[in-house]
Short mmCIF file of C-alpha atoms in Angstrom, two decimals:
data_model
loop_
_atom_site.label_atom_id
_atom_site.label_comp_id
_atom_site.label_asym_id
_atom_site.label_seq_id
_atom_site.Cartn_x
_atom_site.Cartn_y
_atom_site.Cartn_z
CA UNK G 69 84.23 84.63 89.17
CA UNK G 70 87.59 86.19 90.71
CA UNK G 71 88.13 88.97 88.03
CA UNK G 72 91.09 91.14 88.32
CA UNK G 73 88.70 93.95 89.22
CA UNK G 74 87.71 92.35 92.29
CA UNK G 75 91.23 91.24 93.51
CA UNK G 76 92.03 95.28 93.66
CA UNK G 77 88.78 95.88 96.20
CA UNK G 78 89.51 92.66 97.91
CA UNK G 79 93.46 94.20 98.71
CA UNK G 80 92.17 97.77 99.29
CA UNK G 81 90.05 96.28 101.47
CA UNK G 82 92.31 94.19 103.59
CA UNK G 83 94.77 96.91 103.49
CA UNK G 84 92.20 99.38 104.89
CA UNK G 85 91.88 97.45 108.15
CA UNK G 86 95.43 96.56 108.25
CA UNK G 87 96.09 100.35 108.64
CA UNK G 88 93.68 100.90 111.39
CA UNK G 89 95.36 97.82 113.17
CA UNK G 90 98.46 99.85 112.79
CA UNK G 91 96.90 103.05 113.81
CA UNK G 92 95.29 101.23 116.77
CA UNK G 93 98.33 99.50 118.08
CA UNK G 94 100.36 102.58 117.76
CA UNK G 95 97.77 104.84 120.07
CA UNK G 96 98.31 102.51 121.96
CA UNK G 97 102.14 102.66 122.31
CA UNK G 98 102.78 99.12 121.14
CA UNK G 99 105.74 97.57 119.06
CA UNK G 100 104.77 95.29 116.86
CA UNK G 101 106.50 92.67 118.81
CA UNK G 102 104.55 93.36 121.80
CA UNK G 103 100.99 93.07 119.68
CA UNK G 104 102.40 89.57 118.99
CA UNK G 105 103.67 88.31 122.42
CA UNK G 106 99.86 89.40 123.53
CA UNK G 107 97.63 87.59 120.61
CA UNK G 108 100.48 84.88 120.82
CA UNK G 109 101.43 84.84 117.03
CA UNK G 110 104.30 85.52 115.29
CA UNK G 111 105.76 89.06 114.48
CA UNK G 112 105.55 88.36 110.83
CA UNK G 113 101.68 87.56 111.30
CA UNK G 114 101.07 90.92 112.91
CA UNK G 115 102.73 92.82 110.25
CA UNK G 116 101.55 90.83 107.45
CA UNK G 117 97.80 92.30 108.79
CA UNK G 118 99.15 95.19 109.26
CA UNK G 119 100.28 95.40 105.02
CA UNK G 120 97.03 94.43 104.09
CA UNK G 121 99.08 91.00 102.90
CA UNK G 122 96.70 88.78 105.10
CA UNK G 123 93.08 89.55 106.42
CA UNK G 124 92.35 90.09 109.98
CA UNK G 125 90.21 86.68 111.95
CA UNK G 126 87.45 87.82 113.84
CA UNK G 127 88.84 85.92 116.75
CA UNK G 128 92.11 88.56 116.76
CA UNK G 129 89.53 91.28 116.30
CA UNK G 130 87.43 91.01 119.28
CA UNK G 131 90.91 90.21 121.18
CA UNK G 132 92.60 93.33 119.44
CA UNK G 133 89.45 95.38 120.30
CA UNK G 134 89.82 94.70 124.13
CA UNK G 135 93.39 95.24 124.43
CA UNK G 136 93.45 98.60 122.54
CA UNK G 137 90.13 99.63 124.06
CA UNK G 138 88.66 100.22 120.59
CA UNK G 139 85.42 99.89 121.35
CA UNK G 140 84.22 97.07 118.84
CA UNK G 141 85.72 98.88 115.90
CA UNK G 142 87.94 96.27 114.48
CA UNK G 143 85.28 93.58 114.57
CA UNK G 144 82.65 95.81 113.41
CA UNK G 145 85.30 96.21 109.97
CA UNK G 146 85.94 92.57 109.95
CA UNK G 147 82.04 92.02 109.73
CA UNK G 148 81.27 93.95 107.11
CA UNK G 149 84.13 92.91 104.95
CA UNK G 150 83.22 91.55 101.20
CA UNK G 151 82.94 88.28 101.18
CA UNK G 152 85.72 87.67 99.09
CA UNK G 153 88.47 89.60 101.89
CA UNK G 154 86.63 86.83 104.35
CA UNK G 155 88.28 84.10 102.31
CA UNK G 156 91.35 85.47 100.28
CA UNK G 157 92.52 84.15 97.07
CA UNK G 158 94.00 80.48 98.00
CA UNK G 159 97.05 81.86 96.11
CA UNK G 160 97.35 84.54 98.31
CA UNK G 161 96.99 82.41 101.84
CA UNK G 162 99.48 79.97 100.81
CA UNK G 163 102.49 82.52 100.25
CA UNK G 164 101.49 83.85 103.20
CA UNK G 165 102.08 80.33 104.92
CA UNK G 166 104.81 79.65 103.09
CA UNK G 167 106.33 83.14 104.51
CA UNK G 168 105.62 81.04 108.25
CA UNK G 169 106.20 77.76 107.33
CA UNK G 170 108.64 75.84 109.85
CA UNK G 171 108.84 73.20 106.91
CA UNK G 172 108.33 72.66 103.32
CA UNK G 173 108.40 70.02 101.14
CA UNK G 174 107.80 70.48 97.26
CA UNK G 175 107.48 67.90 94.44
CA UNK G 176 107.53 69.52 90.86
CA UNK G 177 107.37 67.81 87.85
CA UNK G 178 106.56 70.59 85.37
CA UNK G 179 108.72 73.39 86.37
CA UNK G 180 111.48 74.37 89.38
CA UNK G 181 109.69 75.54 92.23
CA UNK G 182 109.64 79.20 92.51
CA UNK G 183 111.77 79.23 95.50
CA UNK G 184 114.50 77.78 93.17
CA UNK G 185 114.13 80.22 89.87
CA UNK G 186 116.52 83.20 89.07
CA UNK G 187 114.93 85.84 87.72
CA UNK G 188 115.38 84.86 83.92
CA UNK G 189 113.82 81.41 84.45
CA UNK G 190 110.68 82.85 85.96
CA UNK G 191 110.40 85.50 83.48
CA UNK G 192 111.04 82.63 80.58
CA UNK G 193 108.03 80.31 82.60
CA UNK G 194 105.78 83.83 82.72
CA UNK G 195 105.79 84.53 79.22
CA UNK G 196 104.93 80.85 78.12
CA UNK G 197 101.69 81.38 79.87
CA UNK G 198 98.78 81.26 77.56
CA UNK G 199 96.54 83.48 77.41
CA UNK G 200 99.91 86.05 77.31
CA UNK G 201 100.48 88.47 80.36
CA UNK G 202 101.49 91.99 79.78
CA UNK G 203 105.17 93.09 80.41
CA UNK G 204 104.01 94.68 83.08
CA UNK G 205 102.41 92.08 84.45
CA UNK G 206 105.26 89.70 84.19
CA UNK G 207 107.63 92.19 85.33
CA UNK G 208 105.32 92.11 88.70
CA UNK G 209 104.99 88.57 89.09
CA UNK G 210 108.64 87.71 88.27
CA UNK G 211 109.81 90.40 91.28
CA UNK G 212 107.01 89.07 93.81
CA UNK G 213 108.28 85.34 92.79
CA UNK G 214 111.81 86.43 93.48
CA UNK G 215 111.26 88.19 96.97
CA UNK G 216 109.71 84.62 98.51
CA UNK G 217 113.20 83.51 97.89
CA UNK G 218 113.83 85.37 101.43
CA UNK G 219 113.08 82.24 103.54
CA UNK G 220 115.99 80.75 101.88
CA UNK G 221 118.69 83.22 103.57
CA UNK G 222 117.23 83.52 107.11
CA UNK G 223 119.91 83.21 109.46
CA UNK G 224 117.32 80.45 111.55
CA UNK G 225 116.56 78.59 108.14
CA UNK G 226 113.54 77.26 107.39
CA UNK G 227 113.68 73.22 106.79
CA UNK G 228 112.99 72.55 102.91
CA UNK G 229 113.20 69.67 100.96
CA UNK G 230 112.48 69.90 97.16
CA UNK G 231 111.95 67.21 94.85
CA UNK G 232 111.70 67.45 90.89
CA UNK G 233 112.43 65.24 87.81
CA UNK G 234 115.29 65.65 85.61
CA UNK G 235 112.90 66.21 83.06
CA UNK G 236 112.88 70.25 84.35
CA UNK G 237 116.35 70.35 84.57
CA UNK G 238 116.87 68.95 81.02
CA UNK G 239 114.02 71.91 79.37
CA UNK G 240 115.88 74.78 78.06
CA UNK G 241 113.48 77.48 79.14
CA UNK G 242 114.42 80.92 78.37
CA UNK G 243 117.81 79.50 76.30
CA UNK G 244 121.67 78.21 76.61
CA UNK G 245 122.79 81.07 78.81
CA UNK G 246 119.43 80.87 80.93
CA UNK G 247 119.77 77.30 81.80
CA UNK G 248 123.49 77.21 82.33
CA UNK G 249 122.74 80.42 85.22
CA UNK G 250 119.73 78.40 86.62
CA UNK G 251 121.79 75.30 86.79
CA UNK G 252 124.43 77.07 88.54
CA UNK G 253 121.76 78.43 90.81
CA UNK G 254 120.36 75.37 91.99
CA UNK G 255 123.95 73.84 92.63
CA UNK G 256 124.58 76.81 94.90
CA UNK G 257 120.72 76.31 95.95
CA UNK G 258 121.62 72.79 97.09
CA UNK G 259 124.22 73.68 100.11
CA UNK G 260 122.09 76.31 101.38
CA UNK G 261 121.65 75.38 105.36
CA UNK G 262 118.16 73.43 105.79
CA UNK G 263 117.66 72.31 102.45
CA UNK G 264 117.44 69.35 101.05
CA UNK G 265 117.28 68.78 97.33
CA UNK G 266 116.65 65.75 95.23
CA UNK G 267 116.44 64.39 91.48
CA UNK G 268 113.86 61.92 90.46
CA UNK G 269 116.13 60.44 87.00
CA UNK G 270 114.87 60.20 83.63
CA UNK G 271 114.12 56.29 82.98
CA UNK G 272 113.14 55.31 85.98
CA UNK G 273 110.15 52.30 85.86
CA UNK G 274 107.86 54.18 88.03
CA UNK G 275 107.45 56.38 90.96
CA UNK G 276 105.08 57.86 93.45
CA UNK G 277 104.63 61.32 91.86
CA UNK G 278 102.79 60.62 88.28
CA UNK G 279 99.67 62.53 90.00
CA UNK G 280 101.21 65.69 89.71
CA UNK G 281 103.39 68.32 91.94
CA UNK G 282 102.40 69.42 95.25
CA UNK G 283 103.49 70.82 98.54
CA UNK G 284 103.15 70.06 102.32
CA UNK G 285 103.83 72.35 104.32
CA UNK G 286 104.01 72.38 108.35
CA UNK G 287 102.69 75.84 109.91
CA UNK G 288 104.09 77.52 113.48
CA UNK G 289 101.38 75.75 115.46
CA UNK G 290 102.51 71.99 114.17
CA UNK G 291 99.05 72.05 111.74
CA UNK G 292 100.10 70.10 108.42
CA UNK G 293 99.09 71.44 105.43
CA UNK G 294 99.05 71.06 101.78
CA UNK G 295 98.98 72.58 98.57
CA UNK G 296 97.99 72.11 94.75
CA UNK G 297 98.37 73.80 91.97
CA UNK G 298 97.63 73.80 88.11
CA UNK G 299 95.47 75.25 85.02
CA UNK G 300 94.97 78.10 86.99
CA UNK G 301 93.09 76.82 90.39
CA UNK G 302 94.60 75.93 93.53
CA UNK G 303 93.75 74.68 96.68
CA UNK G 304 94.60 74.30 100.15
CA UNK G 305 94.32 70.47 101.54
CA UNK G 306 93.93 70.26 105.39
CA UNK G 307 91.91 67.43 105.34
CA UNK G 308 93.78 64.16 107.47
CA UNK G 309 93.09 62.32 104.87
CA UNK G 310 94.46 64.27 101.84
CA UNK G 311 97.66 65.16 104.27
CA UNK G 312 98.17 61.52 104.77
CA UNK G 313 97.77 60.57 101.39
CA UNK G 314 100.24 63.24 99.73
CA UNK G 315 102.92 62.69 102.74
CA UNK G 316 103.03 59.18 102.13
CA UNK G 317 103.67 59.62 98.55
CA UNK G 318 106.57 62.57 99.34
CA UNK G 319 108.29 59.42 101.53
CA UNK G 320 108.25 57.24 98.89
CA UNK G 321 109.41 59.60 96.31
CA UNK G 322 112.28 60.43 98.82
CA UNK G 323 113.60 56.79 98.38
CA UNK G 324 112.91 56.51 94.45
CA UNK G 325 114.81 60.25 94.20
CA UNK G 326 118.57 60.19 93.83
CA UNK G 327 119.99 60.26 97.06
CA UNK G 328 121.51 64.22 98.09
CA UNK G 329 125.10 63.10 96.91
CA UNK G 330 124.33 62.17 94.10
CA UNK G 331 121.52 64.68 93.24
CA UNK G 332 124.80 67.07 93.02
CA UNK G 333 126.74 65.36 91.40
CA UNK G 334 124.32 65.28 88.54
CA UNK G 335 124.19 69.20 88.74
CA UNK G 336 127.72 69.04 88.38
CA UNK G 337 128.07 66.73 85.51
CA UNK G 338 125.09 68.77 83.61
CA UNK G 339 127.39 71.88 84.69
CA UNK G 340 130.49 69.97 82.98
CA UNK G 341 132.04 69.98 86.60
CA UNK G 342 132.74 66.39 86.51
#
């Protein structure tokens, strides 16, 4: 079992060799940058290792190792990591993805995707949770929930395209006042550069996402991805087969959705706009 108590080694762990990367590279009188034009990843890679945020692949170690003239010592520490920092949470990898992502497609049918919640909705979806979290605890999660909003505002946007029933914008989680600001939110949300946003209507005969929500996700090296979650597990698809599956049924929900016009112009009417 993942117990809380293990999570905390598993990110003092990771966090431990991302400051010896750090250490490394700057003895060596490298930017950042520079560590990433020579492993040929991105500068957000490089310093989420660095953070502890993402766990250093043996293959970068033995390359890191060479260039720094470390003498084995980073692969030596990847090694002999737990095995639980070899294969972090699938929680954690996907956010760190998600951070990457050159596209993003999300179907929700339960809730707004997180990239789409203010504050107060995420708090109100937090405490529904069951066994309850502490305020501290949902204090933390709301503010980590809220910073992946980032990729949102990038001056080179990242492509997104969310889909979700009417059925979430219809629940009144958190009250009035909380779903009149989250409506206004996604409104705003919805002529954001490089995003795309869609409504699948209430009474509709049938469509392609009864299954359940899900994301695809493309990473910087063209690899398409996927990603479930519910009931507390998740997992990352990257099987052909499963990517196939769950991209065909995103196209077809794109064409039983509202179109983008008129996914607005129900915002508006539920806003009293129109």
């Amino acid at each position: 079992m993942y117990t809380r108590k293990q999570q905390h080694r598993n990110a003092s762990a990771l966090r431990l060799v991302g400051k010896q990367v750090a250490l490394f590279r700057k003895a060596a009188h490298l930017t950042q940058e520079q560590l990433a034009e020579h492993l040929g990843i991105s500068l957000e890679t490089v310093a989420s290792i660095e953070q502890g945020r993402r766990a250093l692949k043996l293959d970068y170690a033995e390359r890191l190792d060479e260039l720094l003239s470390t003498k084995g010592a980073l692969v030596v520490a990847v090694q002999n990591l737990p095995e639980i920092d070899m294969i972090p949470a699938h929680a954690e990898m996907y956010l760190d993805m998600e951070r990457e992502a050159l596209a993003l497609s999300f179907y929700e049918n339960q809730v707004l995707p997180g990239l789409l919640q203010t504050p107060e909705y995420a708090r109100a979806v937090y405490l529904c949770r069951v066994p309850a979290y502490s305020t501290d605890e949902v204090e933390g999660l709301v503010a980590r929930r809220i910073s992946r909003q980032d990729i949102l505002h990038r001056d080179n946007p990242t492509t997104i395209s969310f889909i979700f029933t009417e059925v979430v914008l219809m629940e009144r989680l958190g009250g009035d006042t909380v779903h009149k600001e989250t409506l206004r939110h996604i409104r705003a949300c919805a002529d954001l550069p490089g995003i795309s946003l869609q409504v699948m209507p209430l009474g509709t005969t049938g469509h392609a996402g009864h299954s359940g929500p899900f994301v695809l996700l493309e990473t910087p090296e063209h690899q398409h991805l996927a990603y479930a979650d519910g009931h507390g597990r998740s997992q990352i698809l990257r099987s052909p087969d499963e990517i196939s599956i769950l991209s065909q049924k995103y196209a077809m929900l794109r064409t039983q959705a509202l179109n983008l016009v008129d996914s607005k112009q129900m915002l508006d009417r539920l806003l009293g706009e129109q």
